[in-house]
Structure formats: structure tokens, C-alpha cells
Short mmCIF file of N, CA and C in Angstrom, two decimals:
data_model
loop_
_atom_site.label_atom_id
_atom_site.label_comp_id
_atom_site.label_asym_id
_atom_site.label_seq_id
_atom_site.Cartn_x
_atom_site.Cartn_y
_atom_site.Cartn_z
N MET A 16 -1.38 -44.84 32.60
CA MET A 16 -2.56 -45.70 32.66
C MET A 16 -3.79 -44.85 32.37
N THR A 17 -4.75 -45.46 31.74
CA THR A 17 -6.03 -44.81 31.49
C THR A 17 -7.15 -45.80 31.80
N TYR A 18 -8.35 -45.30 31.82
CA TYR A 18 -9.52 -46.14 32.03
C TYR A 18 -10.22 -46.33 30.69
N VAL A 19 -10.92 -47.45 30.56
CA VAL A 19 -11.47 -47.88 29.30
C VAL A 19 -12.92 -48.33 29.50
N VAL A 20 -13.78 -47.93 28.59
CA VAL A 20 -15.16 -48.41 28.60
C VAL A 20 -15.19 -49.69 27.75
N THR A 21 -15.86 -50.71 28.28
CA THR A 21 -15.84 -52.03 27.64
C THR A 21 -17.24 -52.48 27.22
N ASP A 22 -17.31 -53.72 26.82
CA ASP A 22 -18.49 -54.37 26.25
C ASP A 22 -19.80 -54.13 27.02
N ASN A 23 -19.75 -54.10 28.33
CA ASN A 23 -20.98 -53.97 29.13
C ASN A 23 -21.74 -52.68 28.86
N CYS A 24 -21.08 -51.68 28.31
CA CYS A 24 -21.74 -50.40 28.02
C CYS A 24 -22.57 -50.45 26.74
N ILE A 25 -22.20 -51.28 25.81
CA ILE A 25 -22.87 -51.32 24.51
C ILE A 25 -24.35 -51.66 24.69
N GLN A 26 -25.19 -50.85 24.08
CA GLN A 26 -26.65 -50.97 24.11
C GLN A 26 -27.26 -50.54 25.45
N CYS A 27 -26.45 -50.14 26.41
CA CYS A 27 -26.97 -49.64 27.69
C CYS A 27 -26.73 -48.13 27.79
N ARG A 28 -25.46 -47.75 27.71
CA ARG A 28 -25.01 -46.36 27.68
C ARG A 28 -25.52 -45.52 28.86
N HIS A 29 -25.30 -46.02 30.05
CA HIS A 29 -25.53 -45.19 31.23
C HIS A 29 -24.46 -44.10 31.23
N THR A 30 -24.76 -42.96 31.75
CA THR A 30 -23.78 -41.87 31.74
C THR A 30 -23.54 -41.28 33.13
N ASN A 31 -23.76 -42.07 34.16
CA ASN A 31 -23.50 -41.62 35.53
C ASN A 31 -22.05 -41.16 35.68
N CYS A 32 -21.16 -41.79 34.95
CA CYS A 32 -19.74 -41.53 35.01
C CYS A 32 -19.38 -40.11 34.56
N VAL A 33 -20.17 -39.55 33.69
CA VAL A 33 -19.88 -38.24 33.12
C VAL A 33 -19.91 -37.14 34.17
N ASP A 34 -20.86 -37.20 35.08
CA ASP A 34 -20.99 -36.17 36.11
C ASP A 34 -19.78 -36.09 37.03
N ILE A 35 -19.11 -37.19 37.23
CA ILE A 35 -18.00 -37.26 38.19
C ILE A 35 -16.64 -37.01 37.54
N CYS A 36 -16.56 -37.07 36.23
CA CYS A 36 -15.28 -36.96 35.52
C CYS A 36 -14.73 -35.53 35.57
N PRO A 37 -13.56 -35.33 36.18
CA PRO A 37 -13.00 -33.98 36.26
C PRO A 37 -12.31 -33.54 34.96
N ALA A 38 -12.16 -34.45 34.01
CA ALA A 38 -11.41 -34.15 32.80
C ALA A 38 -12.25 -34.07 31.53
N ASP A 39 -13.56 -34.24 31.65
CA ASP A 39 -14.43 -34.24 30.47
C ASP A 39 -13.88 -35.19 29.39
N ALA A 40 -13.57 -36.41 29.83
CA ALA A 40 -12.92 -37.39 28.95
C ALA A 40 -13.89 -38.32 28.23
N PHE A 41 -15.17 -38.22 28.50
CA PHE A 41 -16.13 -39.13 27.88
C PHE A 41 -16.66 -38.57 26.57
N HIS A 42 -16.85 -39.48 25.61
CA HIS A 42 -17.37 -39.13 24.29
C HIS A 42 -18.58 -40.00 23.99
N LEU A 43 -19.58 -39.41 23.34
CA LEU A 43 -20.87 -40.04 23.12
C LEU A 43 -21.02 -40.61 21.72
N GLY A 44 -21.40 -41.88 21.69
CA GLY A 44 -21.75 -42.54 20.44
C GLY A 44 -23.21 -42.95 20.49
N PRO A 45 -23.73 -43.52 19.41
CA PRO A 45 -25.13 -43.89 19.35
C PRO A 45 -25.58 -44.88 20.42
N ASN A 46 -24.74 -45.85 20.75
CA ASN A 46 -25.15 -46.84 21.75
C ASN A 46 -24.00 -47.27 22.66
N PHE A 47 -23.04 -46.35 22.86
CA PHE A 47 -21.83 -46.65 23.62
C PHE A 47 -21.17 -45.33 23.96
N ILE A 48 -20.43 -45.26 25.03
CA ILE A 48 -19.59 -44.10 25.29
C ILE A 48 -18.16 -44.60 25.44
N VAL A 49 -17.21 -43.71 25.20
CA VAL A 49 -15.80 -44.07 25.32
C VAL A 49 -15.07 -43.02 26.13
N ILE A 50 -13.90 -43.40 26.60
CA ILE A 50 -13.01 -42.49 27.32
C ILE A 50 -11.85 -42.14 26.40
N ASN A 51 -11.58 -40.85 26.28
CA ASN A 51 -10.44 -40.40 25.50
C ASN A 51 -9.19 -40.59 26.35
N PRO A 52 -8.27 -41.47 25.95
CA PRO A 52 -7.09 -41.72 26.77
C PRO A 52 -6.19 -40.51 26.91
N ALA A 53 -6.25 -39.58 25.95
CA ALA A 53 -5.43 -38.37 26.04
C ALA A 53 -5.97 -37.39 27.08
N GLU A 54 -7.24 -37.53 27.43
CA GLU A 54 -7.87 -36.64 28.41
C GLU A 54 -8.01 -37.26 29.80
N CYS A 55 -8.07 -38.58 29.88
CA CYS A 55 -8.27 -39.27 31.16
C CYS A 55 -7.12 -38.95 32.11
N VAL A 56 -7.46 -38.57 33.34
CA VAL A 56 -6.45 -38.24 34.35
C VAL A 56 -6.24 -39.38 35.35
N ASP A 57 -6.77 -40.54 35.03
CA ASP A 57 -6.53 -41.76 35.82
C ASP A 57 -6.99 -41.65 37.27
N CYS A 58 -8.07 -40.93 37.49
CA CYS A 58 -8.55 -40.74 38.87
C CYS A 58 -9.40 -41.90 39.37
N ALA A 59 -9.99 -42.68 38.46
CA ALA A 59 -10.83 -43.84 38.78
C ALA A 59 -12.17 -43.47 39.40
N LEU A 60 -12.53 -42.22 39.43
CA LEU A 60 -13.81 -41.82 40.01
C LEU A 60 -15.00 -42.40 39.24
N CYS A 61 -14.83 -42.63 37.97
CA CYS A 61 -15.92 -43.13 37.14
C CYS A 61 -16.23 -44.60 37.37
N VAL A 62 -15.26 -45.36 37.81
CA VAL A 62 -15.43 -46.81 37.91
C VAL A 62 -16.63 -47.21 38.78
N PRO A 63 -16.74 -46.72 40.01
CA PRO A 63 -17.89 -47.14 40.82
C PRO A 63 -19.22 -46.53 40.40
N GLU A 64 -19.18 -45.52 39.54
CA GLU A 64 -20.42 -44.87 39.09
C GLU A 64 -21.15 -45.67 38.03
N CYS A 65 -20.48 -46.59 37.37
CA CYS A 65 -21.09 -47.32 36.26
C CYS A 65 -21.92 -48.50 36.77
N PRO A 66 -23.24 -48.48 36.55
CA PRO A 66 -24.08 -49.58 37.03
C PRO A 66 -23.88 -50.88 36.25
N GLU A 67 -23.20 -50.82 35.14
CA GLU A 67 -22.94 -52.02 34.33
C GLU A 67 -21.53 -52.57 34.54
N ALA A 68 -20.74 -51.94 35.40
CA ALA A 68 -19.34 -52.35 35.62
C ALA A 68 -18.60 -52.41 34.28
N ALA A 69 -18.79 -51.39 33.47
CA ALA A 69 -18.23 -51.36 32.12
C ALA A 69 -16.91 -50.60 32.03
N ILE A 70 -16.43 -50.03 33.12
CA ILE A 70 -15.20 -49.24 33.08
C ILE A 70 -14.12 -49.94 33.89
N SER A 71 -12.96 -50.08 33.24
CA SER A 71 -11.83 -50.76 33.89
C SER A 71 -10.54 -50.02 33.59
N SER A 72 -9.58 -50.22 34.44
CA SER A 72 -8.23 -49.76 34.16
C SER A 72 -7.69 -50.57 32.99
N GLU A 73 -6.95 -49.93 32.10
CA GLU A 73 -6.39 -50.66 30.97
C GLU A 73 -5.49 -51.79 31.42
N HIS A 74 -4.88 -51.65 32.59
CA HIS A 74 -3.98 -52.68 33.11
C HIS A 74 -4.72 -53.86 33.73
N GLU A 75 -5.99 -53.69 33.99
CA GLU A 75 -6.78 -54.76 34.60
C GLU A 75 -7.66 -55.50 33.59
N LEU A 76 -7.60 -55.09 32.35
CA LEU A 76 -8.43 -55.74 31.33
C LEU A 76 -7.91 -57.14 31.03
N PRO A 77 -8.81 -58.11 30.94
CA PRO A 77 -8.37 -59.43 30.49
C PRO A 77 -7.97 -59.36 29.02
N ASP A 78 -7.19 -60.28 28.57
CA ASP A 78 -6.75 -60.30 27.17
C ASP A 78 -7.92 -60.23 26.20
N SER A 79 -9.03 -60.84 26.55
CA SER A 79 -10.19 -60.87 25.66
C SER A 79 -10.85 -59.49 25.48
N GLU A 80 -10.49 -58.51 26.32
CA GLU A 80 -11.08 -57.17 26.22
C GLU A 80 -10.04 -56.09 25.92
N ARG A 81 -8.81 -56.45 25.69
CA ARG A 81 -7.75 -55.46 25.45
C ARG A 81 -7.99 -54.63 24.19
N HIS A 82 -8.74 -55.17 23.24
CA HIS A 82 -9.04 -54.42 22.01
C HIS A 82 -9.87 -53.16 22.31
N PHE A 83 -10.50 -53.09 23.48
CA PHE A 83 -11.27 -51.90 23.83
C PHE A 83 -10.37 -50.68 24.10
N ILE A 84 -9.10 -50.91 24.39
CA ILE A 84 -8.17 -49.78 24.58
C ILE A 84 -8.08 -49.00 23.27
N ALA A 85 -7.79 -49.67 22.19
CA ALA A 85 -7.68 -49.02 20.88
C ALA A 85 -9.03 -48.49 20.40
N LEU A 86 -10.10 -49.22 20.68
CA LEU A 86 -11.43 -48.79 20.26
C LEU A 86 -11.83 -47.48 20.93
N ASN A 87 -11.58 -47.35 22.25
CA ASN A 87 -11.88 -46.10 22.94
C ASN A 87 -11.10 -44.95 22.33
N ALA A 88 -9.81 -45.16 22.10
CA ALA A 88 -8.96 -44.11 21.53
C ALA A 88 -9.44 -43.70 20.13
N GLU A 89 -9.78 -44.68 19.32
CA GLU A 89 -10.24 -44.41 17.95
C GLU A 89 -11.54 -43.62 17.94
N LEU A 90 -12.54 -44.09 18.67
CA LEU A 90 -13.86 -43.45 18.62
C LEU A 90 -13.87 -42.08 19.30
N ALA A 91 -13.01 -41.88 20.28
CA ALA A 91 -12.93 -40.57 20.95
C ALA A 91 -12.47 -39.48 19.98
N GLN A 92 -11.81 -39.86 18.91
CA GLN A 92 -11.34 -38.89 17.92
C GLN A 92 -12.48 -38.31 17.07
N THR A 93 -13.58 -39.04 16.97
CA THR A 93 -14.67 -38.57 16.10
C THR A 93 -15.99 -38.32 16.83
N TRP A 94 -16.18 -38.92 17.98
CA TRP A 94 -17.42 -38.72 18.72
C TRP A 94 -17.34 -37.45 19.56
N PRO A 95 -18.46 -36.76 19.76
CA PRO A 95 -18.46 -35.51 20.54
C PRO A 95 -18.25 -35.77 22.04
N VAL A 96 -17.66 -34.79 22.68
CA VAL A 96 -17.47 -34.84 24.13
C VAL A 96 -18.85 -34.80 24.80
N LEU A 97 -19.00 -35.60 25.83
CA LEU A 97 -20.25 -35.64 26.59
C LEU A 97 -20.00 -34.94 27.92
N LEU A 98 -20.68 -33.83 28.15
CA LEU A 98 -20.41 -33.00 29.33
C LEU A 98 -21.43 -33.14 30.45
N GLN A 99 -22.56 -33.78 30.16
CA GLN A 99 -23.57 -33.95 31.21
C GLN A 99 -24.29 -35.27 31.02
N ARG A 100 -24.82 -35.76 32.09
CA ARG A 100 -25.53 -37.04 32.08
C ARG A 100 -26.77 -36.96 31.20
N ILE A 101 -27.00 -38.04 30.47
CA ILE A 101 -28.22 -38.20 29.69
C ILE A 101 -28.84 -39.53 30.10
N ASP A 102 -30.08 -39.74 29.69
CA ASP A 102 -30.74 -41.00 30.03
C ASP A 102 -30.07 -42.17 29.34
N PRO A 103 -30.09 -43.34 29.99
CA PRO A 103 -29.58 -44.53 29.30
C PRO A 103 -30.49 -44.86 28.12
N LEU A 104 -30.03 -45.74 27.28
CA LEU A 104 -30.85 -46.14 26.14
C LEU A 104 -32.14 -46.81 26.62
N PRO A 105 -33.22 -46.65 25.87
CA PRO A 105 -34.53 -47.18 26.31
C PRO A 105 -34.52 -48.68 26.63
N GLU A 106 -33.78 -49.46 25.90
CA GLU A 106 -33.77 -50.92 26.09
C GLU A 106 -32.61 -51.39 26.97
N HIS A 107 -32.03 -50.50 27.76
CA HIS A 107 -30.84 -50.86 28.54
C HIS A 107 -31.06 -52.05 29.46
N ALA A 108 -32.22 -52.20 30.05
CA ALA A 108 -32.46 -53.32 30.96
C ALA A 108 -32.41 -54.66 30.22
N THR A 109 -32.87 -54.67 28.99
CA THR A 109 -32.84 -55.89 28.18
C THR A 109 -31.40 -56.32 27.87
N TRP A 110 -30.52 -55.34 27.71
CA TRP A 110 -29.13 -55.63 27.33
C TRP A 110 -28.18 -55.74 28.51
N SER A 111 -28.61 -55.37 29.68
CA SER A 111 -27.74 -55.36 30.85
C SER A 111 -27.08 -56.71 31.09
N GLN A 112 -25.77 -56.67 31.24
CA GLN A 112 -24.93 -57.83 31.57
C GLN A 112 -24.91 -58.93 30.50
N ARG A 113 -25.42 -58.66 29.32
CA ARG A 113 -25.27 -59.63 28.23
C ARG A 113 -23.82 -59.59 27.76
N PRO A 114 -23.23 -60.72 27.51
CA PRO A 114 -21.83 -60.73 27.03
C PRO A 114 -21.76 -60.55 25.51
N ASN A 115 -20.56 -60.24 25.05
CA ASN A 115 -20.24 -60.24 23.62
C ASN A 115 -21.16 -59.35 22.78
N LYS A 116 -21.25 -58.07 23.14
CA LYS A 116 -22.14 -57.15 22.44
C LYS A 116 -21.42 -56.32 21.37
N LEU A 117 -20.14 -56.56 21.16
CA LEU A 117 -19.37 -55.72 20.24
C LEU A 117 -19.98 -55.68 18.84
N SER A 118 -20.58 -56.74 18.39
CA SER A 118 -21.18 -56.75 17.05
C SER A 118 -22.38 -55.80 16.95
N HIS A 119 -22.87 -55.32 18.08
CA HIS A 119 -24.00 -54.39 18.10
C HIS A 119 -23.57 -52.93 18.20
N LEU A 120 -22.27 -52.69 18.30
CA LEU A 120 -21.76 -51.33 18.41
C LEU A 120 -22.06 -50.54 17.14
N LEU A 121 -22.65 -49.36 17.33
CA LEU A 121 -22.90 -48.43 16.23
C LEU A 121 -21.83 -47.35 16.28
N ARG A 122 -21.20 -47.08 15.17
CA ARG A 122 -20.07 -46.15 15.15
C ARG A 122 -20.43 -44.73 14.72
N GLU A 123 -21.56 -44.52 14.09
CA GLU A 123 -21.90 -43.19 13.61
C GLU A 123 -22.24 -42.29 14.78
N ALA A 124 -21.57 -41.15 14.87
CA ALA A 124 -21.72 -40.24 15.99
C ALA A 124 -23.13 -39.66 16.06
N GLU A 125 -23.54 -39.36 17.29
CA GLU A 125 -24.84 -38.77 17.56
C GLU A 125 -24.62 -37.34 18.02
N ALA A 126 -25.48 -36.43 17.60
CA ALA A 126 -25.38 -35.04 18.03
C ALA A 126 -25.74 -34.94 19.51
N VAL A 127 -25.04 -34.07 20.22
CA VAL A 127 -25.31 -33.84 21.64
C VAL A 127 -26.04 -32.52 21.77
N ASP A 128 -27.16 -32.53 22.48
CA ASP A 128 -27.93 -31.28 22.69
C ASP A 128 -27.32 -30.46 23.79
#
């Protein structure tokens, strides 16, 4: 089992989860972060850290969000590892808890300072 970042993260990109992750499994994209399933140690420490409730166990995902399992795995292959917390996106409050944000996902990787 692994944990998966889902729709609620898109356009918000809080990174509270990164500080608690013992496996450095998070990867940074322009407006989303993902968990590398090959690195996730299934500890669940990240779940309560996310203010958007965007992280779930792959086994608890509803059918409508199961595509995020493959999406996390795919994007983790090209996005850089995120090792420390960064600020959420400037407009995160505007996007918080909006449904169906997948069409707003940006795939081009962002450099990490």
C-alpha cells in the first residue's frame, strides 16, 4: 500500500507533509506535489499534516480518484524530490476545497532551490 496525493492539492500545494516524511517520497511540480510509490513507506504520517485533506491511502480512494495512483507514480519519475517545506501557492485560499481541479494540473517540473 502507498499513499497518494489527490485533486485537493492542485493549485494549493501546501507542503506541510514534506517535513514529516521519513522517506523523502514527495516530488514537486508547478502546482501540485506527488508521492513516489516506490519511496513511500506507508507510515501515514503525512495524512494529518495536509490542510487540504489531499492525501489518502490508495486503498481508501473512491473509484473517481483511483487515476491519481498512476498519476503520482508517473509524475514522481520526472519531478524533483522535495526535501523541505515551501510556501503554498499564492492563490491557495481561492482554490481550497474546489472539486475537479485536474484540468488545472501543470506537468512541467519546477526547479527546487
